[in-house]
Coordinates of C-alpha atoms and ligand atoms in Angstrom, one line a residue:
M1 CA 0.0 0.0 -0.2
P2 CA 1.6 3.4 -1.0
T3 CA 2.4 5.6 1.8
A4 CA -0.1 8.5 2.4
L5 CA 1.0 11.9 2.0
P6 CA 1.7 14.3 4.9
T7 CA -0.2 17.4 5.0
Y8 CA 0.1 20.8 7.3
S9 CA -1.7 19.2 10.0
D10 CA 1.2 16.8 10.4
V11 CA 3.6 19.6 10.3
V12 CA 1.4 20.9 13.2
R13 CA 1.8 18.0 15.1
A14 CA 5.4 17.9 14.4
S15 CA 5.8 21.3 15.8
E16 CA 4.0 20.1 18.7
V17 CA 6.3 17.6 19.5
L18 CA 9.4 19.7 18.5
A19 CA 8.5 22.7 21.0
G20 CA 11.2 23.2 23.7
V21 CA 13.3 20.3 22.1
A22 CA 14.4 21.6 18.6
H23 CA 15.6 25.7 19.0
R24 CA 13.2 28.1 17.8
T25 CA 15.9 29.7 15.6
P26 CA 16.3 33.0 14.9
V27 CA 15.2 35.2 11.6
L28 CA 18.0 37.4 10.4
T29 CA 18.3 40.3 8.3
S30 CA 21.1 42.3 6.7
A31 CA 21.0 45.7 4.9
T32 CA 23.7 44.7 2.7
A33 CA 22.1 41.3 1.9
D34 CA 18.9 43.5 1.1
A35 CA 20.7 46.1 -1.1
L36 CA 22.4 43.1 -3.2
A37 CA 19.1 41.4 -3.6
G38 CA 16.8 44.6 -4.1
A39 CA 14.6 43.4 -1.7
R40 CA 13.6 42.9 2.1
L41 CA 15.2 39.3 2.9
Y42 CA 14.3 37.1 6.1
F43 CA 17.0 34.6 6.7
K44 CA 15.7 31.3 8.8
A45 CA 19.0 30.7 10.5
E46 CA 19.0 26.4 10.8
N47 CA 22.7 26.7 10.7
L48 CA 22.1 27.4 14.3
Q49 CA 19.9 24.7 14.7
R50 CA 20.8 21.5 16.7
M51 CA 23.5 19.6 15.3
G52 CA 24.0 22.3 13.3
A53 CA 21.2 21.8 10.3
F54 CA 17.2 21.4 10.0
K55 CA 17.7 17.7 9.7
F56 CA 17.4 17.8 13.7
R57 CA 13.4 18.6 13.3
G58 CA 12.8 15.5 10.8
G59 CA 14.9 12.9 12.6
Y60 CA 13.7 14.0 16.0
F61 CA 10.0 14.1 15.0
A62 CA 10.2 10.7 12.7
I63 CA 11.7 8.7 15.9
S64 CA 9.1 10.1 18.3
Q65 CA 6.3 8.4 16.3
L66 CA 7.5 5.0 16.6
S67 CA 5.8 2.7 18.7
P68 CA 7.4 1.2 22.2
G69 CA 8.3 -1.7 20.3
Q70 CA 10.0 -0.2 17.7
R71 CA 11.7 2.4 19.9
A72 CA 13.0 -0.8 21.8
A73 CA 14.6 -2.5 18.3
G74 CA 16.4 0.8 17.7
V75 CA 16.6 3.0 14.3
I76 CA 18.9 2.6 11.4
T77 CA 20.0 5.0 8.7
F78 CA 22.8 5.1 6.0
S79 CA 24.3 8.5 5.7
S80 CA 27.5 10.2 6.2
G81 CA 26.2 13.9 5.9
N82 CA 23.8 15.9 8.7
H83 CA 20.9 13.2 8.6
A84 CA 23.2 10.7 10.3
Q85 CA 24.0 13.3 13.0
A86 CA 20.5 14.3 13.4
I87 CA 19.5 10.7 13.9
A88 CA 22.2 10.1 16.3
L89 CA 21.2 13.0 18.6
S90 CA 17.5 12.7 18.2
A91 CA 17.6 8.9 19.2
R92 CA 19.9 9.5 22.1
L93 CA 17.4 12.2 23.2
Q94 CA 14.8 9.7 23.3
G95 CA 16.4 6.6 24.8
V96 CA 16.6 4.4 21.3
Q97 CA 19.7 3.0 19.9
A98 CA 20.7 4.4 16.5
T99 CA 23.2 2.4 13.9
I100 CA 24.5 4.6 11.3
V101 CA 25.8 3.0 8.2
M102 CA 28.8 5.0 6.8
P103 CA 31.3 4.5 4.1
E104 CA 34.8 3.3 5.8
D105 CA 36.6 6.3 4.0
A106 CA 33.6 8.9 5.3
P107 CA 35.8 11.9 6.9
A108 CA 36.9 11.0 10.3
A109 CA 35.3 14.4 11.6
K110 CA 31.9 13.2 10.6
K111 CA 32.3 9.6 12.0
A112 CA 33.7 11.1 15.5
A113 CA 30.5 13.7 15.6
T114 CA 28.1 10.8 15.0
Q115 CA 29.8 8.9 17.5
G116 CA 30.2 12.0 19.9
Y117 CA 26.0 11.9 19.5
G118 CA 25.9 8.8 20.7
G119 CA 25.4 6.7 17.1
N120 CA 26.8 3.0 16.7
V121 CA 28.7 3.8 13.4
V122 CA 29.1 0.8 11.3
T123 CA 31.0 1.2 8.3
Y124 CA 31.2 -0.6 4.9
D125 CA 33.6 -0.6 1.8
R126 CA 31.9 1.6 -0.7
Y127 CA 33.8 -0.1 -3.7
K128 CA 32.7 -3.3 -2.9
E129 CA 29.4 -3.2 -0.7
D130 CA 26.0 -1.8 -1.2
R131 CA 25.0 0.6 1.9
E132 CA 21.6 -0.7 1.4
A133 CA 22.2 -4.1 1.6
V134 CA 24.2 -3.7 4.6
A135 CA 21.6 -1.7 6.5
R136 CA 19.3 -4.4 5.5
A137 CA 21.3 -7.1 6.8
I138 CA 21.5 -5.1 10.1
Q139 CA 17.8 -4.2 10.2
E140 CA 16.9 -8.1 9.5
K141 CA 18.9 -8.9 12.5
T142 CA 17.8 -6.4 15.0
G143 CA 14.5 -5.3 13.7
A144 CA 15.4 -1.8 13.9
S145 CA 13.4 1.2 11.9
L146 CA 14.8 2.5 9.0
I147 CA 14.8 6.4 8.8
P148 CA 15.8 7.5 5.4
P149 CA 17.2 11.0 5.2
Y150 CA 13.7 12.5 3.1
D151 CA 11.1 10.2 1.7
H152 CA 9.3 9.9 4.7
P153 CA 6.2 11.4 6.2
D154 CA 7.3 12.1 9.5
V155 CA 10.6 13.5 8.2
I156 CA 8.8 15.5 5.9
A157 CA 6.3 17.2 8.5
G158 CA 9.1 17.9 10.9
Q159 CA 11.2 19.7 8.0
G160 CA 8.1 21.6 7.6
T161 CA 8.2 23.2 10.7
A162 CA 11.3 25.7 10.2
A163 CA 9.2 27.5 7.3
K164 CA 6.3 27.4 9.8
E165 CA 7.8 29.1 12.3
L166 CA 9.4 31.7 9.6
F167 CA 5.8 32.6 8.6
E168 CA 4.5 32.6 12.3
E169 CA 7.5 35.2 13.0
V170 CA 7.3 37.6 10.0
G171 CA 4.0 37.0 8.4
D172 CA 3.1 36.7 4.7
L173 CA 5.9 36.6 2.4
D174 CA 5.9 37.4 -1.5
Y175 CA 8.9 34.6 -1.9
L176 CA 10.2 31.8 -0.1
F177 CA 13.6 30.1 -1.3
V178 CA 14.4 26.6 0.1
C179 CA 17.7 24.7 -0.4
L180 CA 16.7 21.4 -2.4
G181 CA 18.6 17.7 -2.2
G182 CA 16.1 14.8 -2.0
G183 CA 13.2 17.5 -1.5
G184 CA 12.3 16.8 2.3
L185 CA 12.9 20.3 3.2
L186 CA 11.1 21.8 0.6
S187 CA 7.8 19.6 0.4
G188 CA 7.6 20.3 4.1
S189 CA 8.3 24.0 3.4
L190 CA 5.5 24.0 0.7
L191 CA 3.1 22.4 3.0
S192 CA 3.7 25.3 5.4
A193 CA 3.7 27.7 3.1
K194 CA 0.2 27.0 1.2
A195 CA -1.5 26.9 4.5
L196 CA 0.3 30.1 6.0
S197 CA 0.8 32.2 3.1
P198 CA -1.1 30.8 0.2
S199 CA -0.1 33.6 -2.6
C200 CA 3.8 33.1 -1.4
K201 CA 5.7 31.6 -4.6
V202 CA 8.0 29.1 -3.6
Y203 CA 11.2 28.2 -5.3
G204 CA 13.8 25.4 -4.6
V205 CA 17.2 25.5 -5.5
E206 CA 19.5 23.2 -6.5
P207 CA 23.4 22.7 -7.3
E208 CA 24.0 23.3 -11.1
A209 CA 25.7 19.9 -11.6
G210 CA 22.8 18.2 -9.8
N211 CA 19.7 19.6 -11.3
D212 CA 17.7 16.2 -11.3
G213 CA 14.9 18.1 -9.3
Q214 CA 14.5 20.8 -12.2
Q215 CA 14.8 17.9 -14.7
S216 CA 12.2 16.2 -12.8
L217 CA 9.8 19.1 -12.8
R218 CA 10.1 19.6 -16.3
K219 CA 9.6 16.2 -17.4
G220 CA 6.7 15.1 -14.9
E221 CA 8.3 12.3 -13.5
V222 CA 11.2 11.6 -11.2
V223 CA 14.5 11.7 -12.9
R224 CA 17.6 9.8 -11.7
I225 CA 21.3 11.2 -12.3
P226 CA 24.7 9.8 -11.5
T227 CA 26.1 11.2 -7.9
P228 CA 26.9 14.9 -9.1
K229 CA 30.2 16.6 -8.1
T230 CA 29.3 19.9 -6.0
L231 CA 30.2 21.7 -3.2
A232 CA 27.0 21.5 -2.2
D233 CA 27.8 17.9 -0.6
G234 CA 24.2 18.1 1.4
A235 CA 22.3 18.4 -2.3
A236 CA 24.4 15.7 -4.2
T237 CA 21.3 13.6 -4.3
T238 CA 20.5 11.3 -7.4
H239 CA 16.7 11.7 -7.3
L240 CA 13.5 13.2 -5.6
G241 CA 11.4 10.7 -3.6
D242 CA 8.4 9.1 -4.0
L243 CA 6.5 11.2 -1.3
T244 CA 8.3 14.7 -1.7
F245 CA 8.1 14.7 -5.7
P246 CA 4.1 14.5 -6.0
I247 CA 4.2 17.5 -3.3
I248 CA 6.9 19.6 -5.1
R249 CA 5.2 19.1 -8.6
E250 CA 1.9 20.1 -7.1
H251 CA 2.9 23.3 -5.2
V252 CA 6.5 24.6 -6.4
T253 CA 6.6 27.7 -8.4
D254 CA 10.1 26.6 -9.9
I255 CA 13.4 24.9 -9.3
L256 CA 16.5 27.1 -9.9
T257 CA 20.3 26.3 -9.9
V258 CA 23.5 28.0 -8.8
T259 CA 27.1 27.4 -9.6
D260 CA 29.7 26.4 -6.7
E261 CA 31.2 29.7 -7.5
Q262 CA 28.2 31.7 -6.4
L263 CA 27.9 29.2 -3.4
A264 CA 31.3 30.1 -2.4
Q265 CA 30.6 33.8 -3.0
T266 CA 27.4 33.6 -0.8
M267 CA 29.6 31.7 1.8
R268 CA 31.7 34.8 1.9
M269 CA 29.0 37.2 2.3
F270 CA 27.7 35.3 5.4
A271 CA 30.8 35.3 7.0
E272 CA 32.0 38.9 6.2
R273 CA 28.5 40.8 6.6
M274 CA 26.4 38.6 8.8
K275 CA 29.0 36.8 10.9
I276 CA 27.9 33.3 10.7
V277 CA 28.9 30.1 9.2
V278 CA 26.8 28.9 6.4
E279 CA 27.7 25.3 4.8
P280 CA 27.9 25.4 1.0
T281 CA 24.4 23.3 0.8
G282 CA 23.3 25.8 3.2
C283 CA 23.9 28.7 0.7
L284 CA 21.9 27.3 -2.2
A285 CA 18.8 29.4 -1.6
A286 CA 20.4 32.6 -0.7
A287 CA 22.8 32.2 -3.4
A288 CA 19.8 32.2 -5.9
V289 CA 18.3 35.2 -4.4
L290 CA 21.8 37.2 -4.2
N291 CA 22.4 36.4 -8.0
K292 CA 18.8 37.0 -9.2
R293 CA 18.2 33.7 -10.7
V294 CA 14.8 35.0 -10.9
A295 CA 13.3 38.4 -11.2
I296 CA 12.3 39.8 -7.7
P297 CA 10.3 43.2 -7.8
E298 CA 11.7 45.7 -5.8
G299 CA 11.2 45.7 -2.0
A300 CA 9.2 42.4 -2.1
R301 CA 9.4 40.2 1.1
V302 CA 11.7 37.3 0.5
G303 CA 12.0 34.5 2.9
V304 CA 15.7 32.4 2.6
I305 CA 16.5 29.2 4.7
L306 CA 19.7 28.8 5.3
S307 CA 19.7 25.0 6.0
G308 CA 23.0 24.2 7.6
G309 CA 26.3 25.2 9.1
N310 CA 28.4 21.9 9.2
V311 CA 31.5 22.4 7.2
D312 CA 35.1 21.2 8.0
L313 CA 37.1 24.3 9.1
A314 CA 39.9 23.7 6.5
N315 CA 37.6 23.6 3.5
Y316 CA 35.9 26.5 5.1
G317 CA 39.0 28.8 5.4
R318 CA 39.9 28.1 2.1
L319 CA 36.5 29.0 0.4
V320 CA 35.9 32.1 2.2
A321 CA 39.5 33.2 1.8
A322 CA 39.5 33.1 -1.9
Ligands
LIG1 C1 19.8 17.4 3.7 C2 20.4 18.9 3.6 C3 19.6 19.8 2.6 C4 18.7 19.1 1.2 O1 17.6 18.7 2.1 P1 16.5 17.7 1.4 O2 15.6 17.7 2.3 O3 17.4 16.4 1.1 O4 16.3 18.2 0.4 C5 19.8 21.2 2.3 N1 20.9 21.5 3.2 C6 21.4 20.9 3.8 C7 22.3 21.6 5.1 C8 21.5 19.5 4.4 O5 21.9 19.0 5.5

């Protein structure tokens, strides 16, 4: 039986569960950024969320919805990025065991961060083994619930709470720009936008090298691409999900792309002018606005989600110094 698509009432349920657990992140403004874009920008700073990205919202809510029996068997996921840390931290906070399947050659800092949040890291050889098969074998043995990074109704509902908070804080917006990988954040944001600011135009923004979402929207079906090479590692996904795509197709205004150079410039702008660390993937939405990838009328009210701030400091230094 196909899983039912989440609705705005699921986002509201998620916001109730997350109250007092997830940070209600600040909405930042900048006269410099406004001048560059020729609009009034409201940045929802999910780089300041717990574990450094919005992914905490979906991970925590998904785990909270498990039955007592499912919680006792633990959760499992395969990811080396922000979703791994989100699941490790949200599982620990709810007294649930988390197993994270990661490639053996994943950056040591990422492995350590995931273990630091209490995750049980299991590594595999990405040239010889299939991560889904590795995860499935563990699942069969332990009965753990698989929590995927985006294609899950509770994950989508949880991610939608960031945009919900933004609309509640600043009111109606003319535009909302959202970083896009597999589409959990964008589909959740669309549910909130349609409910709270129905005339708001919502754009997803992908790396130019990985524009599978844009291709899918044009074609009317999910298009799969090879793993793209981009600075935006959190959006280096190969396809949208069976749940995220129908929501995006129905409600999104359009999907835009930005280049790696535009992401690096945007990171620099945030460091220099706004004194905040935003990872390359977290800059996708802002880069589209600052580079005027779509014409925005002078003075329009524009929401921009900064999705995360986890970046290796040596890389960060190199990118912002350039
Ligand atoms: C995962 C991630 C994204 C993409 O989110 P999806 O829900 O997969 O579209 C964007 N930015 C950051 C920082 C992320 O970690």
